[in-house]
mmCIF file of C-alpha atoms in Angstrom:
data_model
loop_
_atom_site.group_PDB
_atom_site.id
_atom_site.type_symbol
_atom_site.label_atom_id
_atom_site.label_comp_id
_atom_site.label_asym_id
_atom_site.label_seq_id
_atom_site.Cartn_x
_atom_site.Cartn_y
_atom_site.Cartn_z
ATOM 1 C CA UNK A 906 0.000 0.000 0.000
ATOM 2 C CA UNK A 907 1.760 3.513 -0.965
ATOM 3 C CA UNK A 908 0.984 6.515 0.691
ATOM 4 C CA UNK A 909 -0.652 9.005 -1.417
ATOM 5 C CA UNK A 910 -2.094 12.576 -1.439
ATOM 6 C CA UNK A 911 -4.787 12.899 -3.309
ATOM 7 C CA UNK A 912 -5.834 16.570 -5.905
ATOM 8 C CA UNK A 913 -8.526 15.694 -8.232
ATOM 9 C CA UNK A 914 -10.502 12.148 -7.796
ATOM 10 C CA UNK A 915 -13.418 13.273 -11.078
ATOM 11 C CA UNK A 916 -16.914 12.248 -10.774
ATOM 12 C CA UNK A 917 -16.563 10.928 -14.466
ATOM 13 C CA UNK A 918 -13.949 8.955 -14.451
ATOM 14 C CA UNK A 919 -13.898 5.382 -16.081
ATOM 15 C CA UNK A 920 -15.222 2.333 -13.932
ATOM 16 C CA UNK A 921 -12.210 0.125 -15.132
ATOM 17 C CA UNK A 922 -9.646 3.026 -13.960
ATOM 18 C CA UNK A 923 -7.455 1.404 -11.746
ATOM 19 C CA UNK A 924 -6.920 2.550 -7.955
ATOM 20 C CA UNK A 925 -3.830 4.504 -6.925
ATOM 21 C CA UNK A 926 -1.802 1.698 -5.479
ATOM 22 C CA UNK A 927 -2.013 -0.605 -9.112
ATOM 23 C CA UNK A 928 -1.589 2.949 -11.720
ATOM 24 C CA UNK A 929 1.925 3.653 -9.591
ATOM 25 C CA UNK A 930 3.055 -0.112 -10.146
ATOM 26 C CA UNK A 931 2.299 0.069 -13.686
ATOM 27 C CA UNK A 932 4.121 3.306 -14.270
ATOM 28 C CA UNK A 933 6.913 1.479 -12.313
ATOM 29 C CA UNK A 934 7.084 -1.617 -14.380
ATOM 30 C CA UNK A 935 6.983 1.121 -17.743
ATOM 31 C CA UNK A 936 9.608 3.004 -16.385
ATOM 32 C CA UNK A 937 11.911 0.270 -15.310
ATOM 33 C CA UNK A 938 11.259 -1.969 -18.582
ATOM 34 C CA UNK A 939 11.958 1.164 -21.040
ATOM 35 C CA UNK A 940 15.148 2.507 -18.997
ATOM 36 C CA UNK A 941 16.866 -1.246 -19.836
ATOM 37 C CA UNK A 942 15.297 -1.921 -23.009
ATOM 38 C CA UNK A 943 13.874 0.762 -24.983
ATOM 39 C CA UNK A 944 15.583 4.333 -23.953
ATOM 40 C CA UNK A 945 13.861 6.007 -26.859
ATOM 41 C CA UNK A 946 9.982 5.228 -25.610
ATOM 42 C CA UNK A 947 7.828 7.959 -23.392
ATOM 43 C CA UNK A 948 9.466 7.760 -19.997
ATOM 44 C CA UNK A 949 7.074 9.610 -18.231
ATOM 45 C CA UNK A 950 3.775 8.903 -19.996
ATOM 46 C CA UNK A 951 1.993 5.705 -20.707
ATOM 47 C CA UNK A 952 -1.623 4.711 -21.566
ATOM 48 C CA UNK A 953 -4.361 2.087 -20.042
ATOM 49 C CA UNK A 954 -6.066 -0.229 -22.037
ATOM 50 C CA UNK A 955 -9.093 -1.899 -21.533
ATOM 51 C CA UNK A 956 -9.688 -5.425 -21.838
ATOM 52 C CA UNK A 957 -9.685 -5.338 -25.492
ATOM 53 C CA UNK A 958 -6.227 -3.520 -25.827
ATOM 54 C CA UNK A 959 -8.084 -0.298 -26.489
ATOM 55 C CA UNK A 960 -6.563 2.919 -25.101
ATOM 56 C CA UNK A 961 -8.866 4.650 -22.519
ATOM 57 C CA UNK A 962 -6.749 6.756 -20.510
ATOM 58 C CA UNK A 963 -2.933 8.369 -20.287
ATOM 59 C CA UNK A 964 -0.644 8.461 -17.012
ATOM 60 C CA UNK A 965 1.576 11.781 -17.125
ATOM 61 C CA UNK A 966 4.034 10.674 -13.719
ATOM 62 C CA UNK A 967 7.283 11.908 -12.585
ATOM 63 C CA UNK A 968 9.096 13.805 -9.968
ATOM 64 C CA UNK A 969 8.512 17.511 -11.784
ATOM 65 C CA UNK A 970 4.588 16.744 -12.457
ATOM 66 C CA UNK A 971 3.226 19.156 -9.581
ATOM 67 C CA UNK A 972 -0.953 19.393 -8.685
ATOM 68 C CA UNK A 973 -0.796 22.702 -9.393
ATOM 69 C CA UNK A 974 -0.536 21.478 -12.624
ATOM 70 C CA UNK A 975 -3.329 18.984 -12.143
ATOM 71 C CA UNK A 976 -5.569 21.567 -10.952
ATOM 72 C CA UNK A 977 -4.692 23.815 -13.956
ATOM 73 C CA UNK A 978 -5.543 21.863 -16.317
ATOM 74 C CA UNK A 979 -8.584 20.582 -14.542
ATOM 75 C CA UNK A 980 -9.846 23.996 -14.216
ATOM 76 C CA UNK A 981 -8.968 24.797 -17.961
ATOM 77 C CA UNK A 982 -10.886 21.558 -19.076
ATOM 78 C CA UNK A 983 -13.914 22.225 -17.617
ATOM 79 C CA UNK A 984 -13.664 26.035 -18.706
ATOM 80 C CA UNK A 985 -13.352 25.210 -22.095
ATOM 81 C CA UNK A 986 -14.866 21.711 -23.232
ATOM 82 C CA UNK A 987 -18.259 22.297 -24.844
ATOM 83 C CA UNK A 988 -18.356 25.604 -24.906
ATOM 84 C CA UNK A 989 -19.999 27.311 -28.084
ATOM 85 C CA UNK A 990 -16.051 29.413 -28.430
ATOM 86 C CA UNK A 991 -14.236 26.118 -28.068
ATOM 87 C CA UNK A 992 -16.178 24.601 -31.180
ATOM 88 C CA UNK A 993 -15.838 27.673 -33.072
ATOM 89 C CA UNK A 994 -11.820 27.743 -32.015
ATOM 90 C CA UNK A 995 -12.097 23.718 -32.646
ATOM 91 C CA UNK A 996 -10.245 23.490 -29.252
ATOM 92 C CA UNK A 997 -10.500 21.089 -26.458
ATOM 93 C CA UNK A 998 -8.139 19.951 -23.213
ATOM 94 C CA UNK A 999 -8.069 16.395 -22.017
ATOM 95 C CA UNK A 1000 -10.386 15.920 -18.951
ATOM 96 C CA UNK A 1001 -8.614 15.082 -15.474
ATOM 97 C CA UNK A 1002 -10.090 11.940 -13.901
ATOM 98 C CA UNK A 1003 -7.367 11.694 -11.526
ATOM 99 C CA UNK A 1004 -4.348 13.229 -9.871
ATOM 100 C CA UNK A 1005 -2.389 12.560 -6.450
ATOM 101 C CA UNK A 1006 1.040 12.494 -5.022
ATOM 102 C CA UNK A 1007 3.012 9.879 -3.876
ATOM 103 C CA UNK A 1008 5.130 8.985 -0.967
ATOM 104 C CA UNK A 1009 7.703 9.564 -3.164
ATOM 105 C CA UNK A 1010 6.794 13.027 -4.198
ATOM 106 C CA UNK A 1011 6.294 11.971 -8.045
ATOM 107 C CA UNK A 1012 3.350 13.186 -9.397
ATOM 108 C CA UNK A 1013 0.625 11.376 -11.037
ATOM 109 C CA UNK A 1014 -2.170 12.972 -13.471
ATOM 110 C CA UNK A 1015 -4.220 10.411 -15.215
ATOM 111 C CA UNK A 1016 -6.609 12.015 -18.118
ATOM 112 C CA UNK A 1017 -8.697 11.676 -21.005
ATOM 113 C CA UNK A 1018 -6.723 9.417 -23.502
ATOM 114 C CA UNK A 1019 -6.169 11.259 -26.907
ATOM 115 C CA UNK A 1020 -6.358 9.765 -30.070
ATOM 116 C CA UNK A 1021 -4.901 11.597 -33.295
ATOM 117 C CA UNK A 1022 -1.389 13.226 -34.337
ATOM 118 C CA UNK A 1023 1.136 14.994 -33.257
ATOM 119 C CA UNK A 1024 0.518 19.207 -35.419
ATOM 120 C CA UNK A 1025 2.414 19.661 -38.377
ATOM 121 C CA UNK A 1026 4.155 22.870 -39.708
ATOM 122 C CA UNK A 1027 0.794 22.645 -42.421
ATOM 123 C CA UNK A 1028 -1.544 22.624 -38.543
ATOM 124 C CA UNK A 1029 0.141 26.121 -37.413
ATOM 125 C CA UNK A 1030 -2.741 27.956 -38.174
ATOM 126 C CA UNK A 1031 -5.250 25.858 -36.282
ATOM 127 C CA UNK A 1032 -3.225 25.168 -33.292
ATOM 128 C CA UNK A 1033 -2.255 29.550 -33.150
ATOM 129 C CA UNK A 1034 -6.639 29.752 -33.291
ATOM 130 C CA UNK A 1035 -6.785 27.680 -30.515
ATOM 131 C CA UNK A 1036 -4.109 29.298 -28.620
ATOM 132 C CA UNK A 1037 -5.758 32.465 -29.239
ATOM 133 C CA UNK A 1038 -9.104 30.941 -27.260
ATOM 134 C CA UNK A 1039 -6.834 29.645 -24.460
ATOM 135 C CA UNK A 1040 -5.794 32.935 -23.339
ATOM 136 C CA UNK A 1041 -9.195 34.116 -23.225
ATOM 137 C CA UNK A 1042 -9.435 31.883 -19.985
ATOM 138 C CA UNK A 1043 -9.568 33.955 -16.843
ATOM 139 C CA UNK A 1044 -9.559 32.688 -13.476
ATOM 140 C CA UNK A 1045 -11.620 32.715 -10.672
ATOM 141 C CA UNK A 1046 -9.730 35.083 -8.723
ATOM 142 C CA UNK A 1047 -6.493 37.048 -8.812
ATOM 143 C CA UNK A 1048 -4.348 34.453 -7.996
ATOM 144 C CA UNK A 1049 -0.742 34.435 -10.071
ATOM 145 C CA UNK A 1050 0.518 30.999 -11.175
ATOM 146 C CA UNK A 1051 -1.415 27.582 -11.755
ATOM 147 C CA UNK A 1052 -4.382 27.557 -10.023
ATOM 148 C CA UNK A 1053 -4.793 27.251 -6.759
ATOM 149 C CA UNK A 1054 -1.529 29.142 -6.368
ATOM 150 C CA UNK A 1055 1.836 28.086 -7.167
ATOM 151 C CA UNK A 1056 5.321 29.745 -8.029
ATOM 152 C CA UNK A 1057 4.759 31.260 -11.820
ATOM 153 C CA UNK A 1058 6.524 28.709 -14.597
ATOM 154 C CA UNK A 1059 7.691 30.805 -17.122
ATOM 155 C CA UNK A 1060 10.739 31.233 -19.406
ATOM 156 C CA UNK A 1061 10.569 34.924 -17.546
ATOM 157 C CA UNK A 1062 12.968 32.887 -15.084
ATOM 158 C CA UNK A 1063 16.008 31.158 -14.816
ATOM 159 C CA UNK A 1064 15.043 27.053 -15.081
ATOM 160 C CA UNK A 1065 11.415 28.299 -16.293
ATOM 161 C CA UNK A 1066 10.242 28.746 -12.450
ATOM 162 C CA UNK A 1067 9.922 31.796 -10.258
ATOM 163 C CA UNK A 1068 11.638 31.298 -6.565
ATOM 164 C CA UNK A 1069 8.586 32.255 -4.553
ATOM 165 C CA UNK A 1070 4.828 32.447 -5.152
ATOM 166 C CA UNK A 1071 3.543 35.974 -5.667
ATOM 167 C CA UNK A 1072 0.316 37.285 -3.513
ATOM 168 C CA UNK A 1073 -0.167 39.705 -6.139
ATOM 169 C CA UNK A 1074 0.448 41.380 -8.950
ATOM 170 C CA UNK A 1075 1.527 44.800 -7.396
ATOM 171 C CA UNK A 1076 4.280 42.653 -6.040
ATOM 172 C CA UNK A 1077 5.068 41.451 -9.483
ATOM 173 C CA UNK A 1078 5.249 44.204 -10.570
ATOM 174 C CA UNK A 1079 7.586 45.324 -7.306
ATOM 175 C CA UNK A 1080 9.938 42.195 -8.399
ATOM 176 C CA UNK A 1081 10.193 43.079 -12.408
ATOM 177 C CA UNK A 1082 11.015 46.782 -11.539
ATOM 178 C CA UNK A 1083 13.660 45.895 -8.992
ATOM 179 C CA UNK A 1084 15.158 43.876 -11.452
ATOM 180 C CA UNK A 1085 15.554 46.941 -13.909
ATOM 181 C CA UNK A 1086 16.670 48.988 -11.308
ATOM 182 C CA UNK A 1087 19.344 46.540 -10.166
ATOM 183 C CA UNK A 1088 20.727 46.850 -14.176
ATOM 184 C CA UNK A 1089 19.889 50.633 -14.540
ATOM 185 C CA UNK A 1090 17.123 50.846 -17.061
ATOM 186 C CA UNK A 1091 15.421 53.594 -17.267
ATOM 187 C CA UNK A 1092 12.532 51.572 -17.920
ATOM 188 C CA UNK A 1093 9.729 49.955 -15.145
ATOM 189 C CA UNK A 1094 6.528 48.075 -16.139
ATOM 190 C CA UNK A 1095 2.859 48.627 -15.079
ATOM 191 C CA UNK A 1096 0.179 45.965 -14.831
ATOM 192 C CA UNK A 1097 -2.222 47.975 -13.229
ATOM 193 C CA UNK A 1098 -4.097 49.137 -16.641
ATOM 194 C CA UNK A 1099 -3.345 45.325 -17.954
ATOM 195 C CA UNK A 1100 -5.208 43.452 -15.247
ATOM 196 C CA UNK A 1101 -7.860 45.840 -15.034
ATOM 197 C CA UNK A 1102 -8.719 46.041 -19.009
ATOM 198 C CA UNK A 1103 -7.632 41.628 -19.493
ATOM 199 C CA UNK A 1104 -7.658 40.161 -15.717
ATOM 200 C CA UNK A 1105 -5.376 37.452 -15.352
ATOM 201 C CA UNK A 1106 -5.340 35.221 -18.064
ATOM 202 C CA UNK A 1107 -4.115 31.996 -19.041
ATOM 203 C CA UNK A 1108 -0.376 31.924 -20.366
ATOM 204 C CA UNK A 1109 0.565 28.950 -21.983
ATOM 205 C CA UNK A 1110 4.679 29.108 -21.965
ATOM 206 C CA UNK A 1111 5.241 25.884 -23.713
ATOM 207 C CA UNK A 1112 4.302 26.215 -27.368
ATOM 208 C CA UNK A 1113 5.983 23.679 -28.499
ATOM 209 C CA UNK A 1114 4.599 21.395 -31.319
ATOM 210 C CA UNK A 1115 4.209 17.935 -29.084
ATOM 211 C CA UNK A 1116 1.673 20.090 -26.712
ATOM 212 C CA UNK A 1117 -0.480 20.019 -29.436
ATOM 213 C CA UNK A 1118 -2.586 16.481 -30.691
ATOM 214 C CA UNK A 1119 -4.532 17.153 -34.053
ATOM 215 C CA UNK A 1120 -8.205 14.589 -33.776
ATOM 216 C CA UNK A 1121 -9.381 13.041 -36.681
ATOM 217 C CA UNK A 1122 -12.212 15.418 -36.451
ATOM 218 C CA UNK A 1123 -9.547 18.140 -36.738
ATOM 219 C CA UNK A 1124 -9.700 19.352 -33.156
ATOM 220 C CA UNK A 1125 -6.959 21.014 -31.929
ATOM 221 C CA UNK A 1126 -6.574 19.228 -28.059
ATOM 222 C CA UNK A 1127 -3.515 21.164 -25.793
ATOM 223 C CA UNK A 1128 -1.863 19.103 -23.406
ATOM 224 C CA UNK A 1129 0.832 19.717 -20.973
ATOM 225 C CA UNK A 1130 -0.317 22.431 -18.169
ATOM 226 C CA UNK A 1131 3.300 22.985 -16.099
ATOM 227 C CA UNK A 1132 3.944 25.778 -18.125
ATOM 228 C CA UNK A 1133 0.405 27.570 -18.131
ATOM 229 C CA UNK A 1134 0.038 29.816 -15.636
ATOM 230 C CA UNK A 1135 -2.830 32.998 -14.920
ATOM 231 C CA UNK A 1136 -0.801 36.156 -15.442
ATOM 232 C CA UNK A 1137 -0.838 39.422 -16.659
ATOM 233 C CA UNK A 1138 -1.529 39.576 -20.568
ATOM 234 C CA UNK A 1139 1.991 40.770 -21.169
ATOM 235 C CA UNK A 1140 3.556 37.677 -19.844
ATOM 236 C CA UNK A 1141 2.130 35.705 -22.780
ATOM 237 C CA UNK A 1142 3.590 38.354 -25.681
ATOM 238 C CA UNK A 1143 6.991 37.284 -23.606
ATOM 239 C CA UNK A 1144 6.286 33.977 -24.307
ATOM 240 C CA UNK A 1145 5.918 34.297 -27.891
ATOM 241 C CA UNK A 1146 9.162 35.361 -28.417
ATOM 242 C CA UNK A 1147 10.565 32.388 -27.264
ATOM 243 C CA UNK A 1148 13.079 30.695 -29.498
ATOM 244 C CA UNK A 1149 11.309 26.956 -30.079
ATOM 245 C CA UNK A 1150 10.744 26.249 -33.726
ATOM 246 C CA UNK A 1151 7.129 25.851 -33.265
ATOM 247 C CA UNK A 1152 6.443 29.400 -31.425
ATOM 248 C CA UNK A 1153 8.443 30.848 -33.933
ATOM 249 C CA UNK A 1154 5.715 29.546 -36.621
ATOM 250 C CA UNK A 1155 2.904 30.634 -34.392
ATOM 251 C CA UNK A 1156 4.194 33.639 -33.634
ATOM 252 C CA UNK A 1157 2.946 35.824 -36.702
ATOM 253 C CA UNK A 1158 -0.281 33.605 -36.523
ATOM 254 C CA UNK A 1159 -1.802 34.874 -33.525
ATOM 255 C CA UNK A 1160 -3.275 38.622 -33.622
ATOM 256 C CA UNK A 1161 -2.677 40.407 -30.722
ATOM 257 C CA UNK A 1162 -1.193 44.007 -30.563
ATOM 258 C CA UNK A 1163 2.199 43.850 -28.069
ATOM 259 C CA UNK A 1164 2.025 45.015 -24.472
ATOM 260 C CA UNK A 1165 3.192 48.000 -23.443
ATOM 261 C CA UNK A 1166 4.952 46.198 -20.558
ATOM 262 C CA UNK A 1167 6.551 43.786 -23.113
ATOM 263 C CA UNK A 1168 10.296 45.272 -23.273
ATOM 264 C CA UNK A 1169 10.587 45.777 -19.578
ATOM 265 C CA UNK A 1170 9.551 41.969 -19.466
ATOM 266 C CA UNK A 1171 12.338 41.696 -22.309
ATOM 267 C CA UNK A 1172 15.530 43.058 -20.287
ATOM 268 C CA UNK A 1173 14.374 41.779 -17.597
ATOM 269 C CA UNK A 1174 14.944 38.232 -18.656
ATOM 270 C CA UNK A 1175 17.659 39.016 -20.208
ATOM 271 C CA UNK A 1176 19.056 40.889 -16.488
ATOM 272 C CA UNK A 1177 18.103 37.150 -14.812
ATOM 273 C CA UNK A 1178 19.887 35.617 -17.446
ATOM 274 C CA UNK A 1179 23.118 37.398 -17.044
ATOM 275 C CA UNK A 1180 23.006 36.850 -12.915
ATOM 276 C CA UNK A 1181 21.635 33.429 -12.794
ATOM 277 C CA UNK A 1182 19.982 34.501 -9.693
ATOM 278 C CA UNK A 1183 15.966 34.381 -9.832
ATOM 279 C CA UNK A 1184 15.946 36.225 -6.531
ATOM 280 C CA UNK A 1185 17.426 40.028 -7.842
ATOM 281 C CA UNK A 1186 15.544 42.639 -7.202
ATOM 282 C CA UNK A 1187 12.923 40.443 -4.875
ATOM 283 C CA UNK A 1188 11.116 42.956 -2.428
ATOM 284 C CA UNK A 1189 11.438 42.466 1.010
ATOM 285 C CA UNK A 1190 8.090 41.587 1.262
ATOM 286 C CA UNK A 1191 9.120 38.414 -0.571
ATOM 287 C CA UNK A 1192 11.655 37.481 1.193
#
């Protein structure tokens, strides 16, 4: 019997979904069999089948798989399946049926099992629409990061991941314009006119192409949550300039006029890159 914490436990999830105890043996077995035999396979992913050898399910596990990321995508799911935008955007986000922790600390979210193909270069243009719809999704509440709360994971950082969880964006803000101050610029940013004409919204940080699963039907399903956090609008325009191949395609696709805030953002990064050290400019309040 392992000791786990449970997130999510979904009211829909499958009958024939095994319990907690069996899903972490199985991942196990998958991740011990591939290490000595087959290097190349999905070492942190695998899929149940039913008794017919039908797919029905896929197990993300690992050490850096986090419930905030569980809940995120949960939350995202239910915001956006079946929605009258989603089916115009042709978007949808596999459904959580379960998520918990182990005794271990390696992370478990077990979801909806997708069936199609990785996007193509030729799929750019559908998977930038349904980008576009994601970051229409606010959240409940002011809260920065995955929801619920959580550091912010974005390439803003060094390692992708903020040191400390914000309480706000005023503090944010506080931490991006002690970080300019630290280099010089003559340059601060303001969310205050952001979050009050956008809200938070949904960022997703990760664009790159294997986040994306094209359906027969042509549906555009997003996977992958640790990267999509609720932020400030600007925070997304950051993260199309990000240098994977696949943003780089989307990047002209998606029409949205630049922040204001966006070069601030820009040396920024570049000021955390240069230090290595997440933690310049932090206010005290932070500490």
């Amino acid at each position: 019997m392992f000791n786990v914490n449970f997130a999510i436990v979904a009211n829909n999830k499958p009958a024939q979904l095994p319990n907690a105890d069996a899903i972490i043996r199985a991942c196990t077995t998958h991740l011990n069999k591939n290490n000595s035999s087959n290097p190349t396979a999905n070492q942190r992913g695998m899929s149940l089948v039913n008794e017919s050898g039908i797919p029905y399910a896929w197990v993300k596990f690992g050490p850096s798989i986090t419930m905030a990321e569980a809940r995120t995508q949960d939350y995202v799911a239910h915001s956006v399946n079946g929605t009258a935008a989603a089916a115009t955007a042709c978007v949808r986000v596999p459904n959580v049926y379960l998520a918990f922790v182990d005794n271990d600390n390696w992370g478990y979210i077990i979801m909806e099992f997708v069936a199609g193909a990785v996007c193509s270069n030729t799929d750019a243009p559908a998977v930038a629409k349904a980008v576009e719809h994601l970051i229409t999704i606010h959240p409940p509440n002011a809260q920065l990061g995955h929801f619920g709360g959580s550091p912010i994971f974005h390439p803003l950082f060094n390692d992708r991941k903020s040191s400390v969880e914000y309480p706000s964006v005023t503090l944010l803000e506080d931490h991006i314009n002690g970080i300019l101050r630290s280099f010089g610029y003559n340059v601060y940013v303001d969310f205050s006119q952001e979050a009050e004409a956008h809200d938070l919204c949904l960022c997703p940080s990760d664009m790159n192409r294997q986040n994306f699963i094209k359906e027969p039907n042509d549906t555009i399903v997003v996977l992958d949550f640790g990267e999509a956090c609720f932020l400030p609008a600007s925070f997304f325009d950051l993260a199309l300039r990000g240098e994977d191949s696949y943003t780089r395609r989307l990047r002209p696709l998606i029409s949205r006029q630049p922040s204001a805030q966006l070069d601030g953002l820009l040396l920024a990064k570049g000021a955390l890159v240069v230090t290595g050290n997440n933690n310049l400019g932090l206010p005290a309040k932070l500490n």
